[in-house]
mmCIF file of C-alpha atoms in Angstrom:
data_model
loop_
_atom_site.group_PDB
_atom_site.id
_atom_site.type_symbol
_atom_site.label_atom_id
_atom_site.label_comp_id
_atom_site.label_asym_id
_atom_site.label_seq_id
_atom_site.Cartn_x
_atom_site.Cartn_y
_atom_site.Cartn_z
ATOM 1 C CA UNK A 1 -0.209 -0.082 -0.120
ATOM 2 C CA UNK A 2 3.036 2.308 0.783
ATOM 3 C CA UNK A 3 4.167 1.459 -2.460
ATOM 4 C CA UNK A 4 1.326 2.294 -4.185
ATOM 5 C CA UNK A 5 0.895 5.710 -2.412
ATOM 6 C CA UNK A 6 4.681 6.397 -3.562
ATOM 7 C CA UNK A 7 4.193 5.603 -7.302
ATOM 8 C CA UNK A 8 0.984 7.865 -7.345
ATOM 9 C CA UNK A 9 3.029 10.628 -5.462
ATOM 10 C CA UNK A 10 5.537 10.292 -8.091
ATOM 11 C CA UNK A 11 3.588 10.746 -10.958
ATOM 12 C CA UNK A 12 1.617 13.911 -9.452
ATOM 13 C CA UNK A 13 4.885 15.585 -8.796
ATOM 14 C CA UNK A 14 5.564 14.771 -12.728
ATOM 15 C CA UNK A 15 2.509 16.096 -13.790
ATOM 16 C CA UNK A 16 2.496 19.215 -11.414
ATOM 17 C CA UNK A 17 6.282 19.503 -12.901
ATOM 18 C CA UNK A 18 4.376 19.886 -16.310
ATOM 19 C CA UNK A 19 4.942 16.005 -17.418
ATOM 20 C CA UNK A 20 1.750 14.957 -19.645
ATOM 21 C CA UNK A 21 2.959 11.139 -19.962
ATOM 22 C CA UNK A 22 2.692 11.019 -16.027
ATOM 23 C CA UNK A 23 -0.865 11.892 -16.881
ATOM 24 C CA UNK A 24 -1.530 8.798 -18.707
ATOM 25 C CA UNK A 25 0.163 6.431 -16.629
ATOM 26 C CA UNK A 26 -2.162 8.004 -13.588
ATOM 27 C CA UNK A 27 -5.320 7.400 -15.651
ATOM 28 C CA UNK A 28 -4.193 4.097 -16.410
ATOM 29 C CA UNK A 29 -3.494 2.874 -12.653
ATOM 30 C CA UNK A 30 -7.391 4.609 -11.567
ATOM 31 C CA UNK A 31 -9.448 4.543 -14.132
ATOM 32 C CA UNK A 32 -11.208 0.958 -13.541
ATOM 33 C CA UNK A 33 -11.262 1.620 -9.966
ATOM 34 C CA UNK A 34 -12.702 5.151 -10.449
ATOM 35 C CA UNK A 35 -15.319 3.397 -12.623
ATOM 36 C CA UNK A 36 -16.126 0.538 -10.178
ATOM 37 C CA UNK A 37 -16.938 2.688 -7.354
ATOM 38 C CA UNK A 38 -19.000 5.191 -9.097
ATOM 39 C CA UNK A 39 -20.736 1.930 -10.061
ATOM 40 C CA UNK A 40 -21.137 0.490 -6.810
ATOM 41 C CA UNK A 41 -23.033 3.971 -5.604
ATOM 42 C CA UNK A 42 -25.183 4.599 -8.923
ATOM 43 C CA UNK A 43 -25.763 0.664 -10.130
ATOM 44 C CA UNK A 44 -25.628 1.922 -13.912
ATOM 45 C CA UNK A 45 -22.305 0.910 -15.804
ATOM 46 C CA UNK A 46 -22.841 3.770 -18.544
ATOM 47 C CA UNK A 47 -23.233 6.520 -16.046
ATOM 48 C CA UNK A 48 -20.784 5.324 -13.757
ATOM 49 C CA UNK A 49 -17.882 5.523 -16.855
ATOM 50 C CA UNK A 50 -19.736 9.205 -17.531
ATOM 51 C CA UNK A 51 -19.146 9.995 -13.644
ATOM 52 C CA UNK A 52 -15.373 8.804 -13.699
ATOM 53 C CA UNK A 53 -15.062 10.361 -16.777
ATOM 54 C CA UNK A 54 -16.161 13.981 -15.382
ATOM 55 C CA UNK A 55 -13.917 12.987 -11.919
ATOM 56 C CA UNK A 56 -11.160 12.809 -14.308
ATOM 57 C CA UNK A 57 -11.725 16.298 -15.722
ATOM 58 C CA UNK A 58 -11.704 17.694 -12.475
ATOM 59 C CA UNK A 59 -8.982 16.377 -11.071
ATOM 60 C CA UNK A 60 -7.100 17.331 -14.451
ATOM 61 C CA UNK A 61 -7.955 20.979 -13.328
ATOM 62 C CA UNK A 62 -7.197 20.879 -9.400
ATOM 63 C CA UNK A 63 -4.100 18.065 -9.167
ATOM 64 C CA UNK A 64 -1.538 21.139 -9.441
ATOM 65 C CA UNK A 65 -3.044 22.733 -6.432
ATOM 66 C CA UNK A 66 -2.867 19.132 -4.576
ATOM 67 C CA UNK A 67 -0.572 19.594 -1.672
ATOM 68 C CA UNK A 68 0.406 16.032 -0.651
ATOM 69 C CA UNK A 69 0.764 14.010 -4.250
ATOM 70 C CA UNK A 70 0.928 10.651 -2.071
ATOM 71 C CA UNK A 71 -2.361 11.632 -1.143
ATOM 72 C CA UNK A 72 -3.854 11.502 -4.876
ATOM 73 C CA UNK A 73 -5.753 7.805 -4.227
ATOM 74 C CA UNK A 74 -8.350 9.429 -1.188
ATOM 75 C CA UNK A 75 -8.893 12.581 -3.055
ATOM 76 C CA UNK A 76 -9.609 11.172 -6.387
ATOM 77 C CA UNK A 77 -11.855 8.485 -4.757
ATOM 78 C CA UNK A 78 -13.644 11.718 -2.837
ATOM 79 C CA UNK A 79 -13.819 13.424 -6.232
ATOM 80 C CA UNK A 80 -15.490 10.162 -8.047
ATOM 81 C CA UNK A 81 -18.055 9.748 -4.922
ATOM 82 C CA UNK A 82 -18.861 13.150 -4.439
ATOM 83 C CA UNK A 83 -19.957 13.241 -8.706
ATOM 84 C CA UNK A 84 -21.911 10.052 -7.803
ATOM 85 C CA UNK A 85 -23.704 10.959 -4.933
ATOM 86 C CA UNK A 86 -24.448 14.868 -7.054
ATOM 87 C CA UNK A 87 -25.791 12.097 -9.869
ATOM 88 C CA UNK A 88 -28.216 10.474 -7.176
ATOM 89 C CA UNK A 89 -29.536 13.649 -6.101
ATOM 90 C CA UNK A 90 -30.082 14.949 -9.410
ATOM 91 C CA UNK A 91 -31.679 11.700 -10.191
ATOM 92 C CA UNK A 92 -33.714 11.182 -7.146
ATOM 93 C CA UNK A 93 -35.323 15.043 -7.721
ATOM 94 C CA UNK A 94 -36.095 14.370 -11.371
ATOM 95 C CA UNK A 95 -37.627 10.478 -10.613
ATOM 96 C CA UNK A 96 -39.775 12.447 -8.250
ATOM 97 C CA UNK A 97 -40.736 14.871 -10.656
ATOM 98 C CA UNK A 98 -41.762 12.096 -12.469
ATOM 99 C CA UNK A 99 -44.157 10.253 -9.989
ATOM 100 C CA UNK A 100 -46.093 13.710 -10.043
ATOM 101 C CA UNK A 101 -47.083 11.771 -13.144
ATOM 102 C CA UNK A 102 -48.800 9.174 -11.051
ATOM 103 C CA UNK A 103 -49.722 7.350 -14.148
ATOM 104 C CA UNK A 104 -52.687 5.315 -12.309
ATOM 105 C CA UNK A 105 -53.998 2.196 -13.947
ATOM 106 C CA UNK A 106 -57.666 2.436 -15.077
ATOM 107 C CA UNK A 107 -60.105 0.265 -16.424
ATOM 108 C CA UNK A 108 -60.435 0.322 -20.367
ATOM 109 C CA UNK A 109 -64.300 0.595 -21.277
ATOM 110 C CA UNK A 110 -64.181 2.046 -24.367
ATOM 111 C CA UNK A 111 -62.871 0.022 -28.001
ATOM 112 C CA UNK A 112 -59.737 -1.577 -27.597
ATOM 113 C CA UNK A 113 -58.331 0.558 -30.474
ATOM 114 C CA UNK A 114 -59.363 4.121 -29.098
ATOM 115 C CA UNK A 115 -57.163 6.430 -28.510
ATOM 116 C CA UNK A 116 -57.370 6.497 -24.678
ATOM 117 C CA UNK A 117 -56.960 2.484 -24.796
ATOM 118 C CA UNK A 118 -53.688 2.451 -27.184
ATOM 119 C CA UNK A 119 -52.833 5.602 -24.302
ATOM 120 C CA UNK A 120 -53.192 3.635 -21.794
ATOM 121 C CA UNK A 121 -51.518 0.678 -23.134
ATOM 122 C CA UNK A 122 -48.614 2.642 -23.829
ATOM 123 C CA UNK A 123 -48.610 4.064 -20.348
ATOM 124 C CA UNK A 124 -48.658 0.374 -18.860
ATOM 125 C CA UNK A 125 -46.074 -0.617 -20.919
ATOM 126 C CA UNK A 126 -43.897 2.237 -20.211
ATOM 127 C CA UNK A 127 -44.146 1.530 -16.048
ATOM 128 C CA UNK A 128 -42.288 -1.718 -17.244
ATOM 129 C CA UNK A 129 -39.300 -0.486 -18.118
ATOM 130 C CA UNK A 130 -36.350 0.149 -16.188
ATOM 131 C CA UNK A 131 -36.387 3.524 -14.192
ATOM 132 C CA UNK A 132 -33.412 5.390 -16.535
ATOM 133 C CA UNK A 133 -35.110 4.379 -19.372
ATOM 134 C CA UNK A 134 -38.352 5.804 -18.157
ATOM 135 C CA UNK A 135 -36.661 8.863 -17.421
ATOM 136 C CA UNK A 136 -35.127 9.313 -20.805
ATOM 137 C CA UNK A 137 -38.404 8.599 -22.482
ATOM 138 C CA UNK A 138 -40.628 10.872 -20.176
ATOM 139 C CA UNK A 139 -38.258 14.024 -20.469
ATOM 140 C CA UNK A 140 -38.190 13.485 -24.519
ATOM 141 C CA UNK A 141 -41.913 12.977 -25.346
ATOM 142 C CA UNK A 142 -44.077 14.603 -22.462
ATOM 143 C CA UNK A 143 -41.572 17.556 -21.418
ATOM 144 C CA UNK A 144 -40.370 17.963 -24.775
ATOM 145 C CA UNK A 145 -36.455 18.042 -23.897
ATOM 146 C CA UNK A 146 -33.544 17.790 -26.653
ATOM 147 C CA UNK A 147 -31.371 14.906 -25.925
ATOM 148 C CA UNK A 148 -28.531 17.731 -25.527
ATOM 149 C CA UNK A 149 -30.703 19.080 -22.233
ATOM 150 C CA UNK A 150 -31.452 15.119 -21.180
ATOM 151 C CA UNK A 151 -27.872 14.727 -20.953
ATOM 152 C CA UNK A 152 -27.489 17.456 -18.957
ATOM 153 C CA UNK A 153 -30.722 17.068 -16.196
ATOM 154 C CA UNK A 154 -29.582 13.597 -15.721
ATOM 155 C CA UNK A 155 -25.623 14.223 -15.673
ATOM 156 C CA UNK A 156 -24.922 11.701 -18.716
ATOM 157 C CA UNK A 157 -23.514 11.751 -22.122
ATOM 158 C CA UNK A 158 -25.755 12.947 -25.148
ATOM 159 C CA UNK A 159 -25.036 9.133 -26.726
ATOM 160 C CA UNK A 160 -25.913 7.276 -23.089
ATOM 161 C CA UNK A 161 -29.263 9.628 -23.737
ATOM 162 C CA UNK A 162 -29.437 8.581 -27.084
ATOM 163 C CA UNK A 163 -28.527 4.967 -26.127
ATOM 164 C CA UNK A 164 -31.429 4.370 -23.553
ATOM 165 C CA UNK A 165 -34.107 6.205 -25.747
ATOM 166 C CA UNK A 166 -32.794 3.787 -28.546
ATOM 167 C CA UNK A 167 -33.521 1.005 -25.738
ATOM 168 C CA UNK A 168 -36.594 2.133 -24.221
ATOM 169 C CA UNK A 169 -38.203 2.607 -27.839
ATOM 170 C CA UNK A 170 -37.090 -1.010 -28.618
ATOM 171 C CA UNK A 171 -38.804 -2.594 -25.451
ATOM 172 C CA UNK A 172 -41.971 -0.587 -26.143
ATOM 173 C CA UNK A 173 -42.279 -2.017 -29.523
ATOM 174 C CA UNK A 174 -42.019 -5.622 -28.573
ATOM 175 C CA UNK A 175 -44.153 -5.118 -25.207
ATOM 176 C CA UNK A 176 -46.923 -3.361 -27.623
ATOM 177 C CA UNK A 177 -46.681 -5.919 -30.096
ATOM 178 C CA UNK A 178 -48.107 -8.601 -27.595
#
């Protein structure tokens, strides 16, 4: 453990003195750990990767101010932890807002192909999707946010938002066919 801290300390000192190659080594040593830590907290691999990437941005911007280079590991993991908690809080607020819609099951008394019946089947299918897909679908279609706006709100990449929207649509197609 002491040897690991010493290696980190040397790499951080090299980065602080302007050697950019040391940053690549530091990323190689720590990126997987950051992703695993974020995943442990948020339980979503795509989000965990985004959080690790965001953490690296903060680390790169603030590493020159790190006074104890050998404490890089705990310092950097704290940044990942904080970013993960921020995502969870933002997600919880958004989930609470979406829960206000409170889509309730109602008895269909009209023709099965009526507009109301179709909407109710769609809402019922929507409730079976994973929460992260429900969120993107609802923000995109009911709130009419763009994918870029959704990515900012959920603190995910635009690519992740697109992927979630695509997978949610595909799953809804399957559910509505049956």
